[in-house]
Amino acid sequence: MADPERFTGFAVEEPSHLWGGTSIWRHINRWLMRNGHAWIEIDSQAPSAIGKIKSADPERYKNMTFIPGPISDHFADNIPFVTEITKESLRAAYDEFKKEWWPATLQSPEIIAAASYALRSGQLGLRADRVVLSGLSQTGGVTRRFITHSSHLRLPDGELPFEGFIPCQSGGEALPDFPGSAIIELLGESEFQSVRLSCGVSGQMNETKHRRPDSEGFRLYEVAGMAHRESRYASQVDLKRWSVADLKGAEWSTFANSFIYHAVFDLMEKWTKDPLFTPPPSAILKTVGDSDEIVRDLHGNALGGVRTIHTDVPLARLVAATPKGRPNWYWAIYRQRAGQVLRECIDAGFLLDADAETLRRETVEKVSF
């Protein structure tokens, strides 16, 4: 965080990705900084700790040791990618890939819990009173696995290491409750295997088995139109990496993933602070039965789930050619509808006022007809 004097006591703990990277930080850094919360990166997974951190400065980290195993480059070079394959075989290939993760990260849960204690005890220059564990994609899986496999871990005083968990963009079997802690699971439309199949890259989802009823400590939010990662506010590293892609006339999405993350983390902050606070009920996409085939409108947009201005007030729409309306007519109608949807998103709890103003300036005001 920028100013320790403004620290609220709320901290987000994020494990570094198996082959490096902190995607949660990229999505929530503006929300963290403007609200006085803290964030910490934990290199709890041996492949990235040894393959990235230690190799970058061997002398400084010469005493850092882990149980021997494959390093980050091994995993980055072996992500299953195949085309012309069924959902079942693609999922099976990724499940085999995932089986390599956990034996390579055996010490991760204890390190993650120890980092929470370091935050609370003041050893890092701050003294947190609420710590939430979160990850995205592979580290979303790490967060889920902590919930399912490490609920026995405690701080030295016997208390739970985390007040909340936010696993993002991962999925899998339905999560159990974690008594004493809150869970918000966040998934975008692109995590569904029915969406991923055409590009030949799988994920951690298993149909819709992650879905479960709400409880006093669990919510699930599935977001229509949201991709795995945000390209609206891409880093220079991302832009360089993506520059080799042939988009064939398409453009990178301007969907504001980070604004959804801001709202969800804000809900968690309130939920862990106020015992009387109740977050919005789960919102799930409409699917065909128990399958992951998403029900869509006549334009191909997903129905149900968390709604945004990007899906509900599209920038492109077919209109009658005759009679042709004046541009100012379309502008007035669009502006009115956009304002309504922004207010609906705020009232639903999935858009913060500051981000709504940004969308108004960057999107609504710049539309031309």
mmCIF file of C-alpha atoms in Angstrom:
data_model
loop_
_atom_site.group_PDB
_atom_site.id
_atom_site.type_symbol
_atom_site.label_atom_id
_atom_site.label_comp_id
_atom_site.label_asym_id
_atom_site.label_seq_id
_atom_site.Cartn_x
_atom_site.Cartn_y
_atom_site.Cartn_z
ATOM 1 C CA MET A 1 0.000 0.000 0.000
ATOM 2 C CA ALA A 2 1.078 3.642 -0.532
ATOM 3 C CA ASP A 3 0.492 5.211 2.923
ATOM 4 C CA PRO A 4 0.760 3.034 6.079
ATOM 5 C CA GLU A 5 -1.002 5.765 8.057
ATOM 6 C CA ARG A 6 -4.176 5.073 6.056
ATOM 7 C CA PHE A 7 -4.080 1.296 6.543
ATOM 8 C CA THR A 8 -7.542 -0.056 7.329
ATOM 9 C CA GLY A 9 -6.366 -3.382 8.735
ATOM 10 C CA PHE A 10 -7.698 -5.305 5.721
ATOM 11 C CA ALA A 11 -5.112 -7.217 3.660
ATOM 12 C CA VAL A 12 -5.263 -9.416 0.570
ATOM 13 C CA GLU A 13 -2.772 -12.276 0.383
ATOM 14 C CA GLU A 14 -1.985 -13.631 -3.095
ATOM 15 C CA PRO A 15 0.259 -16.603 -3.912
ATOM 16 C CA SER A 16 2.478 -16.101 -6.939
ATOM 17 C CA HIS A 17 1.402 -18.131 -9.956
ATOM 18 C CA LEU A 18 3.054 -21.495 -10.534
ATOM 19 C CA TRP A 19 5.144 -19.967 -13.317
ATOM 20 C CA GLY A 20 5.196 -16.437 -11.963
ATOM 21 C CA GLY A 21 2.750 -13.543 -11.911
ATOM 22 C CA THR A 22 0.172 -11.907 -9.639
ATOM 23 C CA SER A 23 -3.080 -11.443 -11.543
ATOM 24 C CA ILE A 24 -5.165 -10.468 -8.512
ATOM 25 C CA TRP A 25 -2.884 -7.468 -7.915
ATOM 26 C CA ARG A 26 -3.330 -6.384 -11.540
ATOM 27 C CA HIS A 27 -7.099 -6.435 -11.131
ATOM 28 C CA ILE A 28 -7.489 -4.780 -7.711
ATOM 29 C CA ASN A 29 -4.496 -2.455 -7.205
ATOM 30 C CA ARG A 30 -6.522 0.722 -7.830
ATOM 31 C CA TRP A 31 -9.229 -0.367 -5.385
ATOM 32 C CA LEU A 32 -6.612 -1.276 -2.774
ATOM 33 C CA MET A 33 -4.708 1.994 -3.059
ATOM 34 C CA ARG A 34 -7.667 4.333 -3.010
ATOM 35 C CA ASN A 35 -9.180 2.624 0.049
ATOM 36 C CA GLY A 36 -6.100 2.145 2.237
ATOM 37 C CA HIS A 37 -6.037 -1.655 2.121
ATOM 38 C CA ALA A 38 -2.894 -3.779 1.787
ATOM 39 C CA TRP A 39 -1.747 -6.580 -0.527
ATOM 40 C CA ILE A 40 1.061 -9.085 -0.201
ATOM 41 C CA GLU A 41 2.556 -11.516 -2.709
ATOM 42 C CA ILE A 42 3.607 -14.911 -1.341
ATOM 43 C CA ASP A 43 5.983 -17.146 -3.281
ATOM 44 C CA SER A 44 4.674 -20.239 -1.558
ATOM 45 C CA GLN A 45 4.880 -22.502 -4.599
ATOM 46 C CA ALA A 46 8.284 -24.074 -5.131
ATOM 47 C CA PRO A 47 8.285 -23.925 -8.966
ATOM 48 C CA SER A 48 8.031 -20.112 -9.056
ATOM 49 C CA ALA A 49 10.003 -19.483 -5.848
ATOM 50 C CA ILE A 50 12.985 -21.478 -7.119
ATOM 51 C CA GLY A 51 12.517 -21.027 -10.864
ATOM 52 C CA LYS A 52 11.822 -17.280 -10.814
ATOM 53 C CA ILE A 53 12.772 -15.625 -7.519
ATOM 54 C CA LYS A 54 15.855 -17.585 -6.497
ATOM 55 C CA SER A 55 17.241 -17.743 -10.033
ATOM 56 C CA ALA A 56 16.926 -13.943 -10.313
ATOM 57 C CA ASP A 57 19.208 -13.380 -7.289
ATOM 58 C CA PRO A 58 20.894 -16.648 -6.218
ATOM 59 C CA GLU A 59 23.091 -14.950 -3.619
ATOM 60 C CA ARG A 60 20.279 -13.185 -1.807
ATOM 61 C CA TYR A 61 18.091 -16.292 -1.756
ATOM 62 C CA LYS A 62 20.825 -18.889 -1.304
ATOM 63 C CA ASN A 63 19.278 -20.137 1.945
ATOM 64 C CA MET A 64 15.797 -20.577 0.452
ATOM 65 C CA THR A 65 15.055 -24.252 -0.021
ATOM 66 C CA PHE A 66 12.046 -26.327 -0.996
ATOM 67 C CA ILE A 67 11.343 -29.996 -1.506
ATOM 68 C CA PRO A 68 13.012 -30.730 -4.891
ATOM 69 C CA GLY A 69 10.707 -30.750 -7.907
ATOM 70 C CA PRO A 70 10.041 -29.242 -11.347
ATOM 71 C CA ILE A 71 10.407 -25.470 -11.700
ATOM 72 C CA SER A 72 8.141 -22.901 -13.327
ATOM 73 C CA ASP A 73 9.417 -23.200 -16.898
ATOM 74 C CA HIS A 74 8.490 -26.884 -16.925
ATOM 75 C CA PHE A 75 4.844 -26.073 -16.247
ATOM 76 C CA ALA A 76 4.697 -23.048 -18.558
ATOM 77 C CA ASP A 77 6.065 -25.147 -21.423
ATOM 78 C CA ASN A 78 3.627 -28.005 -20.927
ATOM 79 C CA ILE A 79 0.171 -26.402 -20.766
ATOM 80 C CA PRO A 80 -2.161 -28.724 -22.714
ATOM 81 C CA PHE A 81 -3.114 -27.123 -26.032
ATOM 82 C CA VAL A 82 -4.907 -29.197 -28.636
ATOM 83 C CA THR A 83 -7.487 -28.554 -31.346
ATOM 84 C CA GLU A 84 -10.206 -30.753 -32.805
ATOM 85 C CA ILE A 85 -10.830 -32.499 -29.508
ATOM 86 C CA THR A 86 -13.862 -33.212 -27.359
ATOM 87 C CA LYS A 87 -14.637 -31.501 -24.081
ATOM 88 C CA GLU A 88 -14.132 -34.763 -22.250
ATOM 89 C CA SER A 89 -10.672 -35.471 -23.663
ATOM 90 C CA LEU A 90 -9.589 -31.852 -23.249
ATOM 91 C CA ARG A 91 -10.667 -31.911 -19.608
ATOM 92 C CA ALA A 92 -8.866 -35.216 -19.078
ATOM 93 C CA ALA A 93 -5.646 -33.767 -20.527
ATOM 94 C CA TYR A 94 -5.849 -30.778 -18.190
ATOM 95 C CA ASP A 95 -6.681 -32.939 -15.182
ATOM 96 C CA GLU A 96 -3.482 -34.891 -15.815
ATOM 97 C CA PHE A 97 -1.594 -31.596 -16.049
ATOM 98 C CA LYS A 98 -3.063 -30.463 -12.722
ATOM 99 C CA LYS A 99 -1.926 -33.650 -11.036
ATOM 100 C CA GLU A 100 1.642 -32.377 -11.446
ATOM 101 C CA TRP A 101 0.913 -29.128 -9.586
ATOM 102 C CA TRP A 102 0.229 -30.358 -6.097
ATOM 103 C CA PRO A 103 3.232 -32.689 -5.582
ATOM 104 C CA ALA A 104 5.396 -29.729 -6.639
ATOM 105 C CA THR A 105 3.833 -27.379 -4.060
ATOM 106 C CA LEU A 106 3.607 -29.488 -0.901
ATOM 107 C CA GLN A 107 4.852 -26.742 1.430
ATOM 108 C CA SER A 108 2.566 -24.047 0.035
ATOM 109 C CA PRO A 109 -0.333 -24.213 2.559
ATOM 110 C CA GLU A 110 1.903 -23.821 5.621
ATOM 111 C CA ILE A 111 3.776 -20.923 4.003
ATOM 112 C CA ILE A 112 0.495 -19.235 3.111
ATOM 113 C CA ALA A 113 -0.752 -19.555 6.704
ATOM 114 C CA ALA A 114 2.582 -18.320 8.101
ATOM 115 C CA ALA A 115 2.380 -15.224 5.893
ATOM 116 C CA SER A 116 -1.015 -14.410 7.385
ATOM 117 C CA TYR A 117 0.549 -14.530 10.848
ATOM 118 C CA ALA A 118 3.396 -12.266 9.706
ATOM 119 C CA LEU A 119 0.832 -9.721 8.507
ATOM 120 C CA ARG A 120 -1.089 -9.822 11.777
ATOM 121 C CA SER A 121 1.922 -9.750 14.110
ATOM 122 C CA GLY A 122 3.431 -6.572 12.648
ATOM 123 C CA GLN A 123 6.567 -8.287 11.352
ATOM 124 C CA LEU A 124 6.057 -6.682 7.922
ATOM 125 C CA GLY A 125 5.564 -3.106 9.097
ATOM 126 C CA LEU A 126 1.764 -3.315 9.207
ATOM 127 C CA ARG A 127 -0.610 -5.027 11.599
ATOM 128 C CA ALA A 128 -3.571 -6.555 9.787
ATOM 129 C CA ASP A 129 -6.697 -7.649 11.621
ATOM 130 C CA ARG A 130 -8.415 -9.196 8.587
ATOM 131 C CA VAL A 131 -6.636 -11.213 5.898
ATOM 132 C CA VAL A 132 -8.265 -12.672 2.794
ATOM 133 C CA LEU A 133 -6.626 -15.301 0.570
ATOM 134 C CA SER A 134 -7.218 -14.924 -3.161
ATOM 135 C CA GLY A 135 -5.867 -16.163 -6.462
ATOM 136 C CA LEU A 136 -6.769 -16.213 -10.146
ATOM 137 C CA SER A 137 -6.560 -19.179 -12.523
ATOM 138 C CA GLN A 138 -3.878 -21.541 -11.170
ATOM 139 C CA THR A 139 -3.717 -19.640 -7.883
ATOM 140 C CA GLY A 140 -7.501 -19.647 -7.781
ATOM 141 C CA GLY A 141 -7.005 -23.403 -7.639
ATOM 142 C CA VAL A 142 -4.475 -22.917 -4.830
ATOM 143 C CA THR A 143 -7.087 -20.915 -2.914
ATOM 144 C CA ARG A 144 -9.738 -23.572 -3.502
ATOM 145 C CA ARG A 145 -7.353 -26.321 -2.400
ATOM 146 C CA PHE A 146 -6.566 -24.448 0.818
ATOM 147 C CA ILE A 147 -10.297 -24.464 1.563
ATOM 148 C CA THR A 148 -10.708 -28.179 0.818
ATOM 149 C CA HIS A 149 -7.401 -29.580 2.101
ATOM 150 C CA SER A 150 -5.971 -27.171 4.703
ATOM 151 C CA SER A 151 -8.875 -26.243 6.956
ATOM 152 C CA HIS A 152 -6.942 -27.738 9.884
ATOM 153 C CA LEU A 153 -4.196 -25.079 9.775
ATOM 154 C CA ARG A 154 -4.238 -22.464 12.527
ATOM 155 C CA LEU A 155 -2.282 -19.414 13.621
ATOM 156 C CA PRO A 156 -0.038 -19.718 16.717
ATOM 157 C CA ASP A 157 -2.887 -18.400 18.878
ATOM 158 C CA GLY A 158 -5.248 -21.071 17.554
ATOM 159 C CA GLU A 159 -7.276 -18.698 15.373
ATOM 160 C CA LEU A 160 -8.115 -19.236 11.696
ATOM 161 C CA PRO A 161 -5.518 -17.844 9.273
ATOM 162 C CA PHE A 162 -8.094 -16.156 7.015
ATOM 163 C CA GLU A 163 -11.349 -14.291 7.459
ATOM 164 C CA GLY A 164 -12.241 -14.911 3.824
ATOM 165 C CA PHE A 165 -11.370 -16.565 0.527
ATOM 166 C CA ILE A 166 -11.902 -15.313 -3.041
ATOM 167 C CA PRO A 167 -10.987 -17.997 -5.602
ATOM 168 C CA CYS A 168 -11.235 -16.497 -9.088
ATOM 169 C CA GLN A 169 -11.385 -17.953 -12.604
ATOM 170 C CA SER A 170 -10.726 -21.546 -11.585
ATOM 171 C CA GLY A 171 -13.658 -23.806 -10.667
ATOM 172 C CA GLY A 172 -13.923 -27.513 -9.960
ATOM 173 C CA GLU A 173 -16.033 -29.444 -7.480
ATOM 174 C CA ALA A 174 -18.442 -27.483 -5.274
ATOM 175 C CA LEU A 175 -16.639 -25.902 -2.340
ATOM 176 C CA PRO A 176 -17.657 -26.732 1.229
ATOM 177 C CA ASP A 177 -18.353 -24.058 3.797
ATOM 178 C CA PHE A 178 -15.346 -22.945 5.836
ATOM 179 C CA PRO A 179 -16.796 -22.270 9.309
ATOM 180 C CA GLY A 180 -15.598 -18.915 10.581
ATOM 181 C CA SER A 181 -14.596 -17.630 7.138
ATOM 182 C CA ALA A 182 -16.488 -16.224 4.152
ATOM 183 C CA ILE A 183 -16.092 -17.495 0.583
ATOM 184 C CA ILE A 184 -16.875 -15.666 -2.655
ATOM 185 C CA GLU A 185 -16.177 -17.633 -5.831
ATOM 186 C CA LEU A 186 -15.827 -15.523 -8.987
ATOM 187 C CA LEU A 187 -16.039 -16.985 -12.493
ATOM 188 C CA GLY A 188 -16.232 -15.362 -15.912
ATOM 189 C CA GLU A 189 -18.085 -16.753 -18.899
ATOM 190 C CA SER A 190 -14.774 -17.724 -20.507
ATOM 191 C CA GLU A 191 -14.083 -20.329 -17.814
ATOM 192 C CA PHE A 192 -16.840 -22.571 -19.132
ATOM 193 C CA GLN A 193 -15.537 -25.493 -21.160
ATOM 194 C CA SER A 194 -18.179 -24.897 -23.826
ATOM 195 C CA VAL A 195 -16.533 -21.510 -24.476
ATOM 196 C CA ARG A 196 -12.928 -22.713 -24.234
ATOM 197 C CA LEU A 197 -13.280 -25.780 -26.449
ATOM 198 C CA SER A 198 -12.898 -23.943 -29.751
ATOM 199 C CA CYS A 199 -9.499 -22.519 -28.771
ATOM 200 C CA GLY A 200 -8.161 -25.837 -27.476
ATOM 201 C CA VAL A 201 -7.231 -24.605 -23.996
ATOM 202 C CA SER A 202 -8.960 -26.152 -21.019
ATOM 203 C CA GLY A 203 -9.216 -25.035 -17.426
ATOM 204 C CA GLN A 204 -10.232 -26.206 -13.973
ATOM 205 C CA MET A 205 -13.995 -26.174 -14.564
ATOM 206 C CA ASN A 206 -15.920 -29.449 -14.558
ATOM 207 C CA GLU A 207 -19.253 -28.712 -16.208
ATOM 208 C CA THR A 208 -21.257 -26.868 -13.511
ATOM 209 C CA LYS A 209 -20.223 -29.005 -10.546
ATOM 210 C CA HIS A 210 -18.862 -25.910 -8.786
ATOM 211 C CA ARG A 211 -22.408 -24.649 -8.239
ATOM 212 C CA ARG A 212 -24.003 -25.031 -4.825
ATOM 213 C CA PRO A 213 -26.637 -23.273 -2.689
ATOM 214 C CA ASP A 214 -25.854 -20.073 -0.828
ATOM 215 C CA SER A 215 -25.112 -20.223 2.879
ATOM 216 C CA GLU A 216 -24.191 -17.776 5.629
ATOM 217 C CA GLY A 217 -20.608 -17.970 4.364
ATOM 218 C CA PHE A 218 -20.749 -18.689 0.617
ATOM 219 C CA ARG A 219 -21.578 -16.832 -2.602
ATOM 220 C CA LEU A 220 -20.923 -17.647 -6.280
ATOM 221 C CA TYR A 221 -20.842 -14.964 -8.956
ATOM 222 C CA GLU A 222 -20.687 -15.935 -12.651
ATOM 223 C CA VAL A 223 -20.144 -12.934 -14.912
ATOM 224 C CA ALA A 224 -21.598 -12.744 -18.419
ATOM 225 C CA GLY A 225 -19.089 -11.658 -21.061
ATOM 226 C CA MET A 226 -16.035 -11.650 -18.780
ATOM 227 C CA ALA A 227 -12.804 -13.124 -20.148
ATOM 228 C CA HIS A 228 -10.092 -14.959 -18.219
ATOM 229 C CA ARG A 229 -7.906 -11.856 -18.068
ATOM 230 C CA GLU A 230 -8.529 -8.173 -18.649
ATOM 231 C CA SER A 231 -7.270 -6.463 -21.802
ATOM 232 C CA ARG A 232 -8.892 -3.071 -21.140
ATOM 233 C CA TYR A 233 -6.086 -2.011 -18.789
ATOM 234 C CA ALA A 234 -3.264 -4.251 -19.999
ATOM 235 C CA SER A 235 0.286 -3.983 -18.697
ATOM 236 C CA GLN A 236 3.210 -3.198 -20.985
ATOM 237 C CA VAL A 237 4.370 -6.791 -20.552
ATOM 238 C CA ASP A 238 0.969 -8.059 -21.687
ATOM 239 C CA LEU A 239 0.873 -5.712 -24.666
ATOM 240 C CA LYS A 240 4.284 -6.914 -25.794
ATOM 241 C CA ARG A 241 3.269 -10.549 -25.385
ATOM 242 C CA TRP A 242 0.007 -10.063 -27.265
ATOM 243 C CA SER A 243 1.551 -8.054 -30.102
ATOM 244 C CA VAL A 244 2.392 -11.246 -32.018
ATOM 245 C CA ALA A 245 -1.257 -12.325 -32.172
ATOM 246 C CA ASP A 246 -3.083 -12.110 -35.496
ATOM 247 C CA LEU A 247 -6.516 -10.814 -34.520
ATOM 248 C CA LYS A 248 -7.818 -11.104 -38.106
ATOM 249 C CA GLY A 249 -9.573 -7.750 -37.880
ATOM 250 C CA ALA A 250 -10.857 -8.183 -34.327
ATOM 251 C CA GLU A 251 -9.976 -5.905 -31.413
ATOM 252 C CA TRP A 252 -9.024 -6.627 -27.824
ATOM 253 C CA SER A 253 -11.990 -6.538 -25.467
ATOM 254 C CA THR A 254 -12.675 -3.392 -23.450
ATOM 255 C CA PHE A 255 -14.652 -5.346 -20.831
ATOM 256 C CA ALA A 256 -13.641 -3.933 -17.441
ATOM 257 C CA ASN A 257 -12.856 -7.134 -15.519
ATOM 258 C CA SER A 258 -11.129 -5.102 -12.828
ATOM 259 C CA PHE A 259 -14.318 -3.192 -12.002
ATOM 260 C CA ILE A 260 -16.065 -6.491 -11.234
ATOM 261 C CA TYR A 261 -13.111 -7.463 -9.030
ATOM 262 C CA HIS A 262 -13.243 -4.092 -7.262
ATOM 263 C CA ALA A 263 -16.904 -4.636 -6.401
ATOM 264 C CA VAL A 264 -16.447 -8.261 -5.311
ATOM 265 C CA PHE A 265 -13.473 -7.465 -3.068
ATOM 266 C CA ASP A 266 -15.423 -4.525 -1.646
ATOM 267 C CA LEU A 267 -18.242 -6.931 -0.789
ATOM 268 C CA MET A 268 -15.770 -9.227 0.954
ATOM 269 C CA GLU A 269 -14.249 -6.334 2.904
ATOM 270 C CA LYS A 270 -17.700 -5.364 4.162
ATOM 271 C CA TRP A 271 -18.659 -8.988 4.841
ATOM 272 C CA THR A 272 -15.596 -9.615 7.007
ATOM 273 C CA LYS A 273 -16.019 -6.325 8.862
ATOM 274 C CA ASP A 274 -19.725 -6.190 9.633
ATOM 275 C CA PRO A 275 -21.443 -9.372 10.911
ATOM 276 C CA LEU A 276 -24.801 -7.887 9.895
ATOM 277 C CA PHE A 277 -23.762 -7.288 6.272
ATOM 278 C CA THR A 278 -25.297 -9.623 3.699
ATOM 279 C CA PRO A 279 -23.759 -9.726 0.201
ATOM 280 C CA PRO A 280 -25.972 -10.106 -2.879
ATOM 281 C CA PRO A 281 -27.232 -13.636 -3.529
ATOM 282 C CA SER A 282 -25.322 -15.832 -5.961
ATOM 283 C CA ALA A 283 -25.768 -14.974 -9.638
ATOM 284 C CA ILE A 284 -25.304 -17.771 -12.161
ATOM 285 C CA LEU A 285 -25.397 -17.869 -15.937
ATOM 286 C CA LYS A 286 -28.298 -19.632 -17.604
ATOM 287 C CA THR A 287 -27.164 -23.020 -18.874
ATOM 288 C CA VAL A 288 -28.852 -25.970 -20.551
ATOM 289 C CA GLY A 289 -29.750 -28.206 -17.622
ATOM 290 C CA ASP A 290 -26.679 -29.205 -15.637
ATOM 291 C CA SER A 291 -24.384 -28.830 -18.645
ATOM 292 C CA ASP A 292 -22.000 -25.929 -19.246
ATOM 293 C CA GLU A 293 -23.718 -24.965 -22.512
ATOM 294 C CA ILE A 294 -24.645 -21.322 -21.971
ATOM 295 C CA VAL A 295 -28.089 -20.081 -23.004
ATOM 296 C CA ARG A 296 -27.735 -17.030 -25.257
ATOM 297 C CA ASP A 297 -29.903 -14.333 -26.765
ATOM 298 C CA LEU A 298 -30.378 -13.940 -30.515
ATOM 299 C CA HIS A 299 -27.124 -11.922 -30.707
ATOM 300 C CA GLY A 300 -25.071 -14.587 -28.926
ATOM 301 C CA ASN A 301 -24.827 -12.820 -25.569
ATOM 302 C CA ALA A 302 -24.969 -14.980 -22.437
ATOM 303 C CA LEU A 303 -28.124 -14.764 -20.345
ATOM 304 C CA GLY A 304 -28.226 -14.587 -16.565
ATOM 305 C CA GLY A 305 -25.323 -14.106 -14.183
ATOM 306 C CA VAL A 306 -23.793 -10.786 -13.172
ATOM 307 C CA ARG A 307 -24.698 -8.096 -15.700
ATOM 308 C CA THR A 308 -22.602 -5.145 -16.877
ATOM 309 C CA ILE A 309 -22.853 -2.196 -19.210
ATOM 310 C CA HIS A 310 -20.726 -4.163 -21.683
ATOM 311 C CA THR A 311 -23.375 -6.843 -22.175
ATOM 312 C CA ASP A 312 -26.541 -4.860 -21.555
ATOM 313 C CA VAL A 313 -25.726 -1.660 -23.474
ATOM 314 C CA PRO A 314 -23.679 -2.887 -26.471
ATOM 315 C CA LEU A 315 -21.704 -0.434 -28.552
ATOM 316 C CA ALA A 316 -22.894 -2.054 -31.781
ATOM 317 C CA ARG A 317 -26.554 -2.644 -32.584
ATOM 318 C CA LEU A 318 -28.531 -3.264 -35.772
ATOM 319 C CA VAL A 319 -31.079 -0.538 -36.548
ATOM 320 C CA ALA A 320 -33.516 0.034 -39.403
ATOM 321 C CA ALA A 321 -31.881 1.528 -42.489
ATOM 322 C CA THR A 322 -35.016 3.452 -43.438
ATOM 323 C CA PRO A 323 -35.900 5.849 -42.196
ATOM 324 C CA LYS A 324 -32.395 6.650 -41.000
ATOM 325 C CA GLY A 325 -32.428 8.416 -37.664
ATOM 326 C CA ARG A 326 -30.307 11.379 -36.727
ATOM 327 C CA PRO A 327 -27.089 10.612 -34.796
ATOM 328 C CA ASN A 328 -28.241 12.733 -31.865
ATOM 329 C CA TRP A 329 -31.342 10.535 -31.523
ATOM 330 C CA TYR A 330 -29.251 7.409 -31.144
ATOM 331 C CA TRP A 331 -26.856 9.196 -28.807
ATOM 332 C CA ALA A 332 -29.674 10.334 -26.525
ATOM 333 C CA ILE A 333 -31.214 6.853 -26.394
ATOM 334 C CA TYR A 334 -27.849 5.199 -25.766
ATOM 335 C CA ARG A 335 -26.884 7.662 -23.051
ATOM 336 C CA GLN A 336 -30.195 7.196 -21.256
ATOM 337 C CA ARG A 337 -29.999 3.403 -21.395
ATOM 338 C CA ALA A 338 -26.327 3.375 -20.331
ATOM 339 C CA GLY A 339 -27.147 5.534 -17.327
ATOM 340 C CA GLN A 340 -29.953 3.186 -16.318
ATOM 341 C CA VAL A 341 -27.727 0.107 -16.532
ATOM 342 C CA LEU A 342 -24.906 1.764 -14.597
ATOM 343 C CA ARG A 343 -27.362 2.532 -11.809
ATOM 344 C CA GLU A 344 -28.723 -1.037 -11.911
ATOM 345 C CA CYS A 345 -25.190 -2.450 -11.612
ATOM 346 C CA ILE A 346 -24.412 -0.169 -8.654
ATOM 347 C CA ASP A 347 -27.668 -1.093 -6.919
ATOM 348 C CA ALA A 348 -26.993 -4.803 -7.509
ATOM 349 C CA GLY A 349 -23.625 -4.467 -5.749
ATOM 350 C CA PHE A 350 -21.391 -5.282 -8.710
ATOM 351 C CA LEU A 351 -20.148 -1.802 -9.638
ATOM 352 C CA LEU A 352 -18.635 0.869 -7.405
ATOM 353 C CA ASP A 353 -19.475 4.556 -7.840
ATOM 354 C CA ALA A 354 -15.905 5.520 -8.768
ATOM 355 C CA ASP A 355 -15.766 2.853 -11.477
ATOM 356 C CA ALA A 356 -19.180 3.832 -12.813
ATOM 357 C CA GLU A 357 -17.850 7.359 -13.303
ATOM 358 C CA THR A 358 -14.828 5.960 -15.161
ATOM 359 C CA LEU A 359 -17.101 3.944 -17.458
ATOM 360 C CA ARG A 360 -19.191 7.034 -18.095
ATOM 361 C CA ARG A 361 -16.120 9.076 -19.074
ATOM 362 C CA GLU A 362 -14.233 6.393 -21.000
ATOM 363 C CA THR A 363 -17.122 4.584 -22.656
ATOM 364 C CA VAL A 364 -20.487 6.330 -22.612
ATOM 365 C CA GLU A 365 -19.235 9.845 -23.383
ATOM 366 C CA LYS A 366 -16.998 8.633 -26.225
ATOM 367 C CA VAL A 367 -19.648 6.749 -28.199
ATOM 368 C CA SER A 368 -20.451 8.299 -31.576
ATOM 369 C CA PHE A 369 -23.125 7.487 -34.150
#
